[in-house]
Short mmCIF file of C-alpha atoms and ligand atoms in Angstrom, two decimals:
data_model
loop_
_atom_site.label_atom_id
_atom_site.label_comp_id
_atom_site.label_asym_id
_atom_site.label_seq_id
_atom_site.Cartn_x
_atom_site.Cartn_y
_atom_site.Cartn_z
CA MET A 198 -52.03 -35.54 72.01
CA LYS A 199 -53.89 -38.81 72.51
CA ARG A 200 -51.03 -41.10 73.42
CA LEU A 201 -52.98 -43.01 76.10
CA GLU A 202 -56.16 -43.79 74.16
CA GLY A 203 -57.67 -47.07 75.39
CA ARG A 204 -55.30 -47.26 78.37
CA VAL A 205 -56.26 -47.50 82.03
CA ALA A 206 -54.15 -45.51 84.50
CA VAL A 207 -54.17 -45.61 88.30
CA VAL A 208 -52.86 -42.49 90.08
CA THR A 209 -52.18 -42.53 93.83
CA GLY A 210 -52.30 -39.15 95.51
CA GLY A 211 -54.51 -38.06 92.61
CA ALA A 212 -56.57 -35.63 94.69
CA SER A 213 -53.93 -32.90 94.85
CA GLY A 214 -50.77 -31.34 93.43
CA ILE A 215 -48.69 -33.39 90.99
CA GLY A 216 -51.16 -36.28 91.13
CA LEU A 217 -54.14 -34.08 90.27
CA ALA A 218 -52.29 -32.40 87.40
CA THR A 219 -51.41 -35.87 86.10
CA VAL A 220 -55.00 -37.12 86.37
CA ARG A 221 -55.98 -34.20 84.14
CA ARG A 222 -53.12 -34.74 81.69
CA PHE A 223 -53.73 -38.51 81.47
CA ALA A 224 -57.39 -37.81 80.66
CA GLN A 225 -56.39 -35.29 77.96
CA GLU A 226 -54.17 -38.01 76.51
CA GLY A 227 -57.21 -40.29 76.24
CA ALA A 228 -56.72 -42.54 79.29
CA THR A 229 -59.40 -43.82 81.63
CA VAL A 230 -58.22 -42.72 85.06
CA VAL A 231 -58.63 -44.29 88.49
CA VAL A 232 -57.93 -41.76 91.25
CA ALA A 233 -56.69 -43.29 94.50
CA ASP A 234 -56.35 -41.13 97.59
CA LEU A 235 -57.11 -40.84 101.30
CA ASP A 236 -58.86 -37.53 100.61
CA GLU A 237 -62.42 -38.42 99.63
CA SER A 238 -63.72 -35.01 98.60
CA GLY A 239 -60.66 -34.07 96.53
CA GLY A 240 -60.43 -37.56 95.07
CA LYS A 241 -64.09 -37.68 94.08
CA ALA A 242 -63.87 -34.21 92.53
CA ALA A 243 -60.80 -35.22 90.49
CA ALA A 244 -62.37 -38.46 89.28
CA GLY A 245 -65.65 -36.67 88.50
CA GLU A 246 -63.84 -34.04 86.45
CA VAL A 247 -62.34 -36.67 84.12
CA GLY A 248 -65.18 -39.20 84.14
CA GLY A 249 -63.04 -41.72 86.02
CA LEU A 250 -63.33 -43.77 89.17
CA PHE A 251 -62.40 -42.75 92.71
CA VAL A 252 -61.13 -45.40 95.12
CA ARG A 253 -60.44 -44.39 98.72
CA VAL A 254 -57.13 -45.97 99.65
CA ASP A 255 -54.54 -45.66 102.35
CA VAL A 256 -51.46 -46.62 100.36
CA THR A 257 -49.75 -47.96 103.49
CA ALA A 258 -52.45 -50.64 103.98
CA GLU A 259 -51.62 -53.85 102.10
CA GLU A 260 -55.18 -55.11 101.65
CA GLU A 261 -56.41 -51.71 100.46
CA VAL A 262 -53.66 -51.47 97.85
CA LYS A 263 -54.38 -55.00 96.65
CA ALA A 264 -58.09 -54.11 96.39
CA LEU A 265 -57.30 -50.90 94.48
CA TYR A 266 -55.83 -52.70 91.45
CA ALA A 267 -58.47 -55.43 91.63
CA THR A 268 -61.16 -52.72 91.54
CA ALA A 269 -59.51 -50.97 88.59
CA HIS A 270 -59.15 -54.27 86.73
CA ASP A 271 -62.72 -55.36 87.49
CA ALA A 272 -64.05 -52.00 86.28
CA TYR A 273 -62.04 -51.62 83.08
CA GLY A 274 -60.47 -55.01 82.29
CA ARG A 275 -56.84 -53.87 82.37
CA VAL A 276 -54.28 -51.72 84.15
CA ASP A 277 -51.73 -50.16 81.81
CA VAL A 278 -50.21 -47.36 83.86
CA ALA A 279 -49.49 -47.07 87.58
CA PHE A 280 -48.39 -43.66 88.82
CA ASN A 281 -47.33 -44.33 92.42
CA ASN A 282 -47.16 -40.79 93.64
CA ALA A 283 -48.81 -40.37 97.08
CA GLY A 284 -46.32 -38.96 99.57
CA ILE A 285 -45.90 -36.74 102.61
CA SER A 286 -43.27 -34.36 103.99
CA PRO A 287 -44.42 -33.51 107.54
CA PRO A 288 -42.71 -30.82 109.65
CA ASP A 289 -41.59 -33.29 112.35
CA ASP A 290 -39.30 -34.90 109.75
CA ASP A 291 -36.33 -32.58 109.98
CA SER A 292 -32.62 -32.82 110.83
CA ILE A 293 -31.52 -36.28 112.01
CA LEU A 294 -30.68 -34.62 115.35
CA GLU A 295 -34.33 -33.77 115.97
CA THR A 296 -36.31 -36.38 114.06
CA GLY A 297 -37.83 -39.10 116.20
CA LEU A 298 -38.40 -42.71 115.25
CA ASP A 299 -42.16 -42.19 114.94
CA ALA A 300 -41.77 -39.48 112.26
CA TRP A 301 -39.04 -41.55 110.56
CA LYS A 302 -41.28 -44.62 110.34
CA ARG A 303 -44.40 -42.74 109.26
CA VAL A 304 -42.58 -41.13 106.34
CA GLN A 305 -40.95 -44.43 105.32
CA ASP A 306 -44.38 -46.09 105.37
CA VAL A 307 -46.18 -43.49 103.27
CA ASN A 308 -43.36 -42.67 100.84
CA LEU A 309 -41.49 -45.96 100.41
CA THR A 310 -43.42 -48.99 101.71
CA SER A 311 -46.46 -47.75 99.76
CA VAL A 312 -44.49 -47.83 96.51
CA TYR A 313 -43.36 -51.38 97.29
CA LEU A 314 -47.01 -52.37 97.88
CA CYS A 315 -48.30 -50.60 94.75
CA CYS A 316 -45.65 -52.22 92.53
CA LYS A 317 -46.14 -55.64 94.12
CA TYR A 318 -49.89 -55.64 93.49
CA VAL A 319 -50.02 -54.00 90.05
CA LEU A 320 -47.26 -56.12 88.50
CA PRO A 321 -49.33 -59.34 88.20
CA TYR A 322 -51.88 -57.52 85.97
CA MET A 323 -49.14 -56.02 83.81
CA ARG A 324 -47.30 -59.36 83.54
CA ALA A 325 -50.52 -61.03 82.37
CA GLN A 326 -50.93 -58.28 79.71
CA GLY A 327 -47.24 -58.44 78.74
CA LYS A 328 -47.16 -54.64 78.91
CA GLY A 329 -47.24 -51.84 81.42
CA SER A 330 -45.64 -48.62 82.61
CA ILE A 331 -44.95 -47.90 86.27
CA ILE A 332 -43.83 -44.43 87.32
CA ASN A 333 -42.80 -43.99 90.95
CA THR A 334 -42.42 -40.48 92.36
CA ALA A 335 -39.03 -40.00 93.96
CA SER A 336 -37.48 -36.51 94.14
CA PHE A 337 -34.34 -34.60 93.20
CA VAL A 338 -33.30 -35.07 96.86
CA ALA A 339 -32.76 -38.73 95.98
CA VAL A 340 -29.67 -37.64 94.03
CA MET A 341 -28.54 -34.48 95.89
CA GLY A 342 -27.92 -33.55 99.51
CA ALA A 343 -29.55 -30.57 101.23
CA ALA A 344 -28.36 -28.76 104.34
CA THR A 345 -32.05 -28.05 104.98
CA SER A 346 -32.64 -31.70 105.84
CA GLN A 347 -35.78 -33.80 106.00
CA ILE A 348 -33.90 -36.96 106.75
CA SER A 349 -36.58 -39.63 106.46
CA TYR A 350 -38.08 -38.01 103.34
CA THR A 351 -34.70 -37.99 101.62
CA ALA A 352 -33.95 -41.59 102.61
CA SER A 353 -37.43 -42.70 101.46
CA LYS A 354 -36.93 -41.11 98.04
CA GLY A 355 -33.50 -42.74 97.71
CA GLY A 356 -35.28 -46.03 98.38
CA VAL A 357 -37.91 -45.32 95.72
CA LEU A 358 -35.16 -44.56 93.21
CA ALA A 359 -33.18 -47.76 93.88
CA MET A 360 -36.31 -49.95 93.98
CA SER A 361 -37.60 -48.52 90.68
CA ARG A 362 -34.27 -49.13 88.98
CA GLU A 363 -34.19 -52.74 90.14
CA LEU A 364 -37.80 -53.42 89.07
CA GLY A 365 -37.12 -51.79 85.71
CA VAL A 366 -34.25 -54.19 85.14
CA GLN A 367 -36.06 -57.27 86.44
CA PHE A 368 -39.20 -56.87 84.30
CA ALA A 369 -37.70 -55.28 81.15
CA ARG A 370 -38.11 -58.39 79.01
CA GLU A 371 -41.75 -58.78 80.01
CA GLY A 372 -42.70 -55.47 78.37
CA ILE A 373 -43.00 -53.63 81.68
CA ARG A 374 -41.16 -50.34 82.15
CA VAL A 375 -40.46 -48.94 85.61
CA ASN A 376 -39.07 -45.43 86.05
CA ALA A 377 -38.41 -43.14 89.01
CA LEU A 378 -39.66 -39.62 88.43
CA CYS A 379 -37.45 -37.10 90.23
CA PRO A 380 -39.16 -33.69 90.33
CA GLY A 381 -37.46 -30.55 91.50
CA PRO A 382 -39.44 -28.23 93.83
CA VAL A 383 -42.96 -27.64 92.57
CA SER A 384 -44.96 -24.47 93.09
CA THR A 385 -47.72 -25.92 95.27
CA PRO A 386 -50.04 -23.74 97.40
CA LEU A 387 -48.15 -24.92 100.51
CA LEU A 388 -44.76 -23.93 99.11
CA GLN A 389 -46.09 -20.57 97.89
CA GLU A 390 -47.53 -19.78 101.32
CA LEU A 391 -44.32 -20.80 103.09
CA PHE A 392 -42.12 -18.69 100.82
CA ALA A 393 -44.48 -15.69 100.76
CA LYS A 394 -43.96 -15.52 104.55
CA ASP A 395 -40.19 -16.00 104.33
CA ALA A 396 -38.52 -14.38 101.33
CA GLU A 397 -35.03 -15.32 102.53
CA ARG A 398 -35.97 -18.99 102.71
CA ALA A 399 -37.33 -18.83 99.15
CA ALA A 400 -34.24 -17.02 97.84
CA ARG A 401 -31.93 -19.59 99.46
CA ARG A 402 -33.54 -22.29 97.32
CA LEU A 403 -34.22 -20.34 94.12
CA VAL A 404 -30.53 -19.45 93.72
CA HIS A 405 -29.79 -23.13 93.00
CA ILE A 406 -32.27 -23.45 90.15
CA PRO A 407 -30.79 -22.52 86.75
CA VAL A 408 -34.27 -21.92 85.31
CA GLY A 409 -34.85 -19.42 88.16
CA ARG A 410 -38.27 -20.61 89.34
CA PHE A 411 -40.09 -23.59 90.79
CA ALA A 412 -41.91 -26.06 88.52
CA GLU A 413 -45.62 -25.97 87.81
CA ALA A 414 -47.40 -29.26 88.59
CA SER A 415 -48.50 -29.42 84.94
CA GLU A 416 -44.83 -29.49 83.85
CA ILE A 417 -44.25 -32.56 86.01
CA ALA A 418 -47.47 -34.13 84.69
CA ALA A 419 -46.20 -33.67 81.12
CA ALA A 420 -43.14 -35.77 81.98
CA VAL A 421 -45.32 -38.45 83.60
CA ALA A 422 -47.50 -38.62 80.47
CA PHE A 423 -44.38 -39.14 78.38
CA LEU A 424 -43.13 -41.94 80.64
CA ALA A 425 -46.58 -43.56 80.62
CA SER A 426 -46.81 -43.51 76.82
CA ASP A 427 -45.16 -45.56 74.08
CA ASP A 428 -43.05 -42.49 73.24
CA ALA A 429 -40.94 -43.71 76.17
CA SER A 430 -40.75 -47.31 74.89
CA PHE A 431 -36.95 -47.44 75.36
CA VAL A 432 -36.94 -45.60 78.71
CA THR A 433 -36.83 -47.86 81.74
CA ALA A 434 -34.96 -48.16 85.05
CA SER A 435 -34.18 -44.45 84.72
CA GLU A 436 -33.85 -41.67 87.25
CA PHE A 437 -35.99 -39.26 85.28
CA LEU A 438 -35.06 -35.80 86.52
CA VAL A 439 -37.47 -32.93 85.88
CA ASP A 440 -35.70 -30.35 87.98
CA GLY A 441 -35.07 -27.16 85.99
CA GLY A 442 -31.37 -28.06 85.88
CA ILE A 443 -30.76 -28.13 89.67
CA SER A 444 -28.89 -31.42 89.69
CA GLY A 445 -26.62 -30.32 86.85
CA ALA A 446 -25.69 -26.95 88.28
CA TYR A 447 -22.57 -25.63 89.95
CA VAL A 448 -22.85 -21.88 89.37
CA THR A 449 -26.23 -20.61 88.22
CA PRO A 450 -26.99 -17.51 86.13
CA VAL A 451 -27.60 -14.29 88.08
N1 NAD B 181 -44.20 -30.63 95.65
C1 NAD B 181 -42.89 -30.77 95.45
O1 NAD B 181 -42.14 -29.80 95.44
C2 NAD B 181 -42.31 -32.16 95.22
C3 NAD B 181 -41.00 -32.28 94.75
C4 NAD B 181 -40.47 -33.56 94.53
C5 NAD B 181 -41.25 -34.67 94.79
N2 NAD B 181 -42.54 -34.52 95.27
C6 NAD B 181 -43.31 -35.73 95.51
O2 NAD B 181 -44.43 -35.73 94.65
C7 NAD B 181 -45.50 -36.46 95.24
C8 NAD B 181 -46.75 -35.60 95.23
O3 NAD B 181 -46.48 -34.42 95.95
P1 NAD B 181 -47.43 -33.14 95.91
O4 NAD B 181 -46.58 -31.96 96.13
O5 NAD B 181 -48.30 -33.20 94.73
O6 NAD B 181 -48.24 -33.39 97.28
P2 NAD B 181 -49.74 -33.09 97.73
O7 NAD B 181 -49.72 -33.04 99.22
O8 NAD B 181 -50.32 -31.94 96.96
O9 NAD B 181 -50.51 -34.44 97.27
C9 NAD B 181 -50.26 -35.67 97.87
C10 NAD B 181 -51.53 -36.50 97.86
O10 NAD B 181 -51.24 -37.77 98.47
C11 NAD B 181 -52.33 -38.12 99.30
N3 NAD B 181 -51.87 -39.03 100.36
C12 NAD B 181 -51.04 -38.76 101.40
N4 NAD B 181 -50.91 -39.84 102.18
C13 NAD B 181 -51.65 -40.83 101.61
C14 NAD B 181 -51.93 -42.17 101.96
N5 NAD B 181 -51.39 -42.75 103.05
N6 NAD B 181 -52.74 -42.89 101.16
C15 NAD B 181 -53.31 -42.33 100.05
N7 NAD B 181 -53.08 -41.06 99.67
C16 NAD B 181 -52.28 -40.31 100.45
C17 NAD B 181 -52.83 -36.79 99.86
O11 NAD B 181 -54.16 -36.91 100.33
C18 NAD B 181 -52.68 -35.87 98.66
O12 NAD B 181 -53.86 -35.85 97.89
C19 NAD B 181 -45.01 -36.86 96.63
O13 NAD B 181 -44.52 -38.19 96.59
C20 NAD B 181 -43.89 -35.88 96.89
O14 NAD B 181 -42.96 -36.38 97.81
C21 NAD B 181 -43.08 -33.29 95.47
#
């Protein structure tokens, strides 16, 4: 499908995982893609693969985020889609009983403050165009509790969800849609390695997923492409769950 022909899309965290899969999917849909990431080699490779532009950005740095959208706009004359997706889940973010203020703040900065900055600095371009689609990556943990806690991560994703909803409402009549994407667990190399070492840990999570497996990054990217496109013209301020049924489940199939 070519639903994004002529559109310019900026993807943060585009060097890896869900971001990289979305860079590829956006390009297949006809978009010109700007890859924004801290990781220069991965980011350049991703941008090179799709004939787009790489911009090295730390999404927690206000001036760098401001410059990112200015660079995209200078290069291509518009910014139609912002996929604000960069995020971290470091091991020192754990139970509230063990997590220190430094880990708490770092995760809030990268996962939540960054989304505030990205929205703040892309919105003026979209308002001037009278059109735009913002997709902010939250998580299914924004709507469900886990006994295997990563307390700052969960709180940051709850913040992304509430902020996206509010922005979606505020800018709805200006032609700008803002949605929170809430993926379930995705089969990333990190997750695969972790669960290959610890089958019990994997089983404890898999039992809650009606579909019976983790998502592929390309399945999340397909949802992002939908939200970015005019097929989603009546979808805004949503908590867009792509979770294999986890959040709807009480008893799962055996
Ligand atoms: N993988 C999952 O199971 C899962 C589930 C739900 C939500 N998510 C969310 O999806 C998003 C992407 O996750 P992923 O699994 O693809 O992760 P990933 O680690 O594969 O990719 C994240 C990318 O963000 C970049 N990044 C990190 N900090 C940055 C910063 N300060 N500035 C710029 N770039 C930075 C990294 O370099 C990396 O390329 C995250 O927000 C994550 O919380 C992931």
